[in-house]
Amino acid sequence: MQVPGVLEAPYGHACVAFLYVVGFSELLAWDYDVASAVLEQLITLIKCSLVEYQGYLMA
């Protein structure tokens, strides 16, 4: 069903997940470059896992 004023989007089953990485703020303060690399690897891993379930990342 299309609702006026609302963008069309896929619908069906959905799962919303939030991730909190313990110690990440300390790592970020200690070494920004290392923290950025770790975050990039984590995002890549999450995206690869989502593909298996036909999911996608919304930021």
mmCIF file of C-alpha atoms in Angstrom:
data_model
loop_
_atom_site.group_PDB
_atom_site.id
_atom_site.type_symbol
_atom_site.label_atom_id
_atom_site.label_comp_id
_atom_site.label_asym_id
_atom_site.label_seq_id
_atom_site.Cartn_x
_atom_site.Cartn_y
_atom_site.Cartn_z
ATOM 1 C CA MET A 1 0.000 0.000 0.000
ATOM 2 C CA GLN A 2 1.407 3.402 -0.984
ATOM 3 C CA VAL A 3 0.841 6.186 1.532
ATOM 4 C CA PRO A 4 0.787 9.763 0.189
ATOM 5 C CA GLY A 5 3.919 11.689 1.138
ATOM 6 C CA VAL A 6 5.905 8.551 1.981
ATOM 7 C CA LEU A 7 8.680 7.215 -0.226
ATOM 8 C CA GLU A 8 8.163 3.767 -1.697
ATOM 9 C CA ALA A 9 10.248 1.152 0.092
ATOM 10 C CA PRO A 10 10.482 -2.623 0.229
ATOM 11 C CA TYR A 11 8.317 -4.204 2.879
ATOM 12 C CA GLY A 12 8.031 -7.579 4.507
ATOM 13 C CA HIS A 13 10.122 -9.094 7.256
ATOM 14 C CA ALA A 14 12.615 -6.761 8.866
ATOM 15 C CA CYS A 15 15.177 -6.854 11.617
ATOM 16 C CA VAL A 16 16.675 -3.767 13.190
ATOM 17 C CA ALA A 17 20.017 -4.182 14.918
ATOM 18 C CA PHE A 18 22.219 -1.794 16.828
ATOM 19 C CA LEU A 19 25.839 -2.552 17.569
ATOM 20 C CA TYR A 20 27.890 -1.204 20.449
ATOM 21 C CA VAL A 21 31.596 -2.050 20.395
ATOM 22 C CA VAL A 22 33.039 -2.079 23.913
ATOM 23 C CA GLY A 23 36.207 -0.004 24.128
ATOM 24 C CA PHE A 24 35.879 1.561 20.683
ATOM 25 C CA SER A 25 35.837 5.143 21.984
ATOM 26 C CA GLU A 26 39.062 4.428 23.890
ATOM 27 C CA LEU A 27 40.637 2.916 20.768
ATOM 28 C CA LEU A 28 39.516 5.944 18.777
ATOM 29 C CA ALA A 29 41.108 8.308 21.298
ATOM 30 C CA TRP A 30 44.296 6.228 21.458
ATOM 31 C CA ASP A 31 44.863 5.712 17.711
ATOM 32 C CA TYR A 32 42.409 7.166 15.209
ATOM 33 C CA ASP A 33 43.962 5.367 12.218
ATOM 34 C CA VAL A 34 43.769 1.940 13.863
ATOM 35 C CA ALA A 35 40.193 2.588 15.019
ATOM 36 C CA SER A 36 39.193 3.640 11.495
ATOM 37 C CA ALA A 37 40.723 0.480 10.014
ATOM 38 C CA VAL A 38 38.940 -1.695 12.591
ATOM 39 C CA LEU A 39 35.619 0.013 11.889
ATOM 40 C CA GLU A 40 36.057 -0.432 8.132
ATOM 41 C CA GLN A 41 36.752 -4.168 8.611
ATOM 42 C CA LEU A 42 33.697 -4.505 10.857
ATOM 43 C CA ILE A 43 31.450 -2.779 8.317
ATOM 44 C CA THR A 44 32.800 -5.026 5.543
ATOM 45 C CA LEU A 45 32.106 -8.133 7.646
ATOM 46 C CA ILE A 46 28.575 -6.954 8.429
ATOM 47 C CA LYS A 47 27.837 -6.192 4.765
ATOM 48 C CA CYS A 48 29.099 -9.633 3.697
ATOM 49 C CA SER A 49 26.893 -11.274 6.313
ATOM 50 C CA LEU A 50 23.859 -9.247 5.235
ATOM 51 C CA VAL A 51 24.256 -10.375 1.614
ATOM 52 C CA GLU A 52 23.732 -13.978 2.723
ATOM 53 C CA TYR A 53 20.250 -13.018 3.959
ATOM 54 C CA GLN A 54 19.408 -10.552 1.164
ATOM 55 C CA GLY A 55 19.745 -7.717 3.645
ATOM 56 C CA TYR A 56 21.311 -4.301 3.425
ATOM 57 C CA LEU A 57 22.901 -1.722 5.675
ATOM 58 C CA MET A 58 21.160 1.580 6.337
ATOM 59 C CA ALA A 59 23.213 4.348 7.862
#
